[in-house]
Amino acid sequence: MSTLTISPSPHVHSGDSVKKNMYGVIIALIPALLISFYNFGLGALVVSVTAVASCLVFEHVIQVYLMKNETSIWDGSAMITGLLLAFNIPSNLPIYIIVIGALVSIGIGKMSFGGLGNNPFNPALVGRVFLLISYPVQMTSWPRPERIPFTYTDVTTGATPLSVMKEALANGELPTNILNEIPSYRDMFLGLQGGSAGEMAGLAILLGLGFMLFRKIITWHIPVAVIGSVFVFTGILHWTNPMMYAPPMFHILSGGLFLGAVFMATDYSSSPMSRKGGIIFGIGIGVLTVAIRIFGAYPEGISFAILIMNAFVPLIDKYIKPKRFGEKPVVAK
Amino acid sequence: MLKTFSLGGIHPPENKFSAGKKIEALPVPSQVAIPVAQHIGAPAAPIVKKGDTVKVGTLIAKSTGFVSANIHSPVSGTVFKIDNIVDASGYRKPAIIIKVEGDEWEEGIDRSTALKKEISATSEEIIKAVADAGIVGMGGATFPSHVKLSVPPGKKCDVLILNAVECEPYLTADHQLMMEKGDEIMVGTQIIMKALKVDKAIIGIENNKPDAIQHMRSLAASYAGITIEPLKVQYPQGGEKQLIDACINRQIPSGKLPIEVGAVVQNVGTILAVYEAVQKNKPLFERVVTVTGKSLAKPSNFLARIGTPLNNLIDAAGGLPEDTGKVIGGGPMMGKALVSTDIPITKGSSGVLIMPDEEAKRKPMQNCIRCAKCTEVCPMGLEPFLLMTVSDKAVWDRAEEEHIMDCIECGSCSFTCPANRPLLDYIRLGKGKVGQIMRSRNK
């Protein structure tokens, strides 16, 4: 017998690991990735590979050469950032812009705060919003989802349902008329709508959500709070004035709401620790998303909404505590 | 649906290798070492000296306060010396070392196996007998039992809860005790009910012991006031607070004792000791110990005299395996890693777990990824990630504010953490420091 190991209890571990959780998220992203390949062909492939590869390279370089640590590219988190970044940008975005986006995501969004677990904002969204502000034209012209493989710099660009709605409403058209001009709810749910590479297919993202809930990687609280509050808020608006505001189903199925609610708002590092806090955080995102979509300058608002709520997480964590044992009044006899 | 406690909890792999193994009386060793501190509270004071002859059951060290316990000789022989020995804590502490000669018991101890159902002792006599016999909580906490039975003025107990949960993976001593000594446990329960003047007792058993549930249920039918409560398997249900919550849905407020909600909890092993003390006049000098492990040849449940060297138990279980990396006193969740196998078993030794080397080492710690799993599993509703941070940064007022003292040290947080963070290690440090600060403030 060798010498005995002495360490404090517990002496057993669940076997869960950071890697398992991260690769679980990657598996959950696969359906949406496949849909984006199907829709945008080579373009989606190029965008995804570029984003993931540059995220990995930047993480490795920063970790090893600047921070003098071991490389962390195999923990899966940089891959997730790369995939999410790819899902948030048009699939005909020039490669150099994608690389810049990855540098901002990983370099500023993640590593400048100390790497995995320390980033207060979702890194992919930091990159995405940076690109949206720096390259507004390229970032808002999406290729049509023509399902033509092997085209990359497709010139035929189209608008997303959200931007069509925003523009037409501004010109005084009725929401009901506009709904006839854009894809049906069914098509939108299946992913047959314009938009960034991986964000448009509600069904594919819900499959991913199901997998993550099953594997207990995340809980339902944040996604349900985000989608639910968008439904309720747009429902109220639509009910008060159906001539001005699109119905709630439109808002839920269009744009990046599902992607944001399921994969971005639930980012461990930048979301609250308690379930109650998660619900408040989710409602904040939902309300802000609708406010930006309807009253703001941009047709879509989920990215900004998540980043804004990310900033409130320390506050939420400070004041929203989990239910403690013994708080419940004792049943006296 | 089966009952369980309301917050958090985990389900570690069970590995109950010694389940169903008959309790085997271990031969009396040639020498025993009896630590005088085998219980929470003040150590007992030796009343024998070198050269004294003792019998099995002779009082050798006396309780030195209300929260302290008598210690009796587990063997007959001569006191060899009183000296410091390394005990389960890893420190050298005073112990009475006795050379064994024969096996002569004190007169007055009823050694017959006949069940004695008639309870003639009064409440006061029972509490005195429990104190005299040196009985402590045998689930591992070793809190002197007579203290729990002495309900403070102004408080009232309306239910006795028996802890037969045995939620620690690997351990089977309590399970086997119920199967073999069920009737004695029933009478012991009635004795405690009489001492506490309550007419209701609930025995909480986890659902992974269906045979014990069935057996105890059939026995309980002929004893008034005792019910069996099968519980959902969930760690740490053996914690007093969790067990009371699970059985009667009452939550003990922060910093308070079970009596606050009208309950007293006793472990089944303790109850058996109470039966033997009150009905058979037998002090606590032996106990059932599970000796187990993945690579152990013969995982077993032994009845061993207190003071028996661990080595004797391990040898009887097939010897220490080649690949041993860690020896744990108790279960894998809350047990203590031992510095050697050359230490004596004590009143609180519920088990000895031999762990292979490959499982003994911890994995390197990574950054907290804020997954919140520690918060979800915490049965006290605390935020372990935060308590670790404030302990690490020595922000003691914040640690106190965040209720660090409520931590029951069950280890669910460290067990669950995907980043292998030693959350409980830091929380323990914090508890120690905050406890110190609180005590000095109250002075």
mmCIF file of C-alpha atoms in Angstrom, chain A residues 5-6 13 18 60 67 84 100 103 117 127 172 180 185-186 194 244 247-248 261 281 297 316 325:
data_model
loop_
_atom_site.group_PDB
_atom_site.id
_atom_site.type_symbol
_atom_site.label_atom_id
_atom_site.label_comp_id
_atom_site.label_asym_id
_atom_site.label_seq_id
_atom_site.Cartn_x
_atom_site.Cartn_y
_atom_site.Cartn_z
ATOM 1 C CA THR A 5 -4.548 10.226 0.869
ATOM 2 C CA ILE A 6 -5.923 12.613 3.444
ATOM 3 C CA HIS A 13 -17.814 13.187 -6.759
ATOM 4 C CA VAL A 18 -17.274 21.627 -17.112
ATOM 5 C CA HIS A 60 -5.424 29.744 -27.413
ATOM 6 C CA MET A 67 -2.023 35.001 -19.719
ATOM 7 C CA LEU A 84 -23.315 31.352 -31.258
ATOM 8 C CA ILE A 100 -12.949 40.687 -36.050
ATOM 9 C CA LEU A 103 -11.568 38.649 -31.648
ATOM 10 C CA GLY A 117 -16.876 31.827 -15.801
ATOM 11 C CA GLY A 127 -18.985 40.389 -30.654
ATOM 12 C CA GLY A 172 -48.585 53.089 -41.948
ATOM 13 C CA ASN A 180 -49.580 38.009 -45.586
ATOM 14 C CA TYR A 185 -45.912 31.016 -38.718
ATOM 15 C CA ARG A 186 -45.357 27.398 -39.684
ATOM 16 C CA GLY A 194 -34.706 35.287 -43.435
ATOM 17 C CA MET A 244 -50.547 49.114 -34.686
ATOM 18 C CA PRO A 247 -49.772 39.599 -32.781
ATOM 19 C CA PRO A 248 -47.685 37.850 -30.095
ATOM 20 C CA ALA A 261 -33.810 32.829 -24.830
ATOM 21 C CA PHE A 281 -33.710 38.253 -15.510
ATOM 22 C CA ALA A 297 -34.587 52.113 -33.729
ATOM 23 C CA ILE A 316 -30.172 40.418 -8.943
ATOM 24 C CA PHE A 325 -34.305 26.149 4.999
#
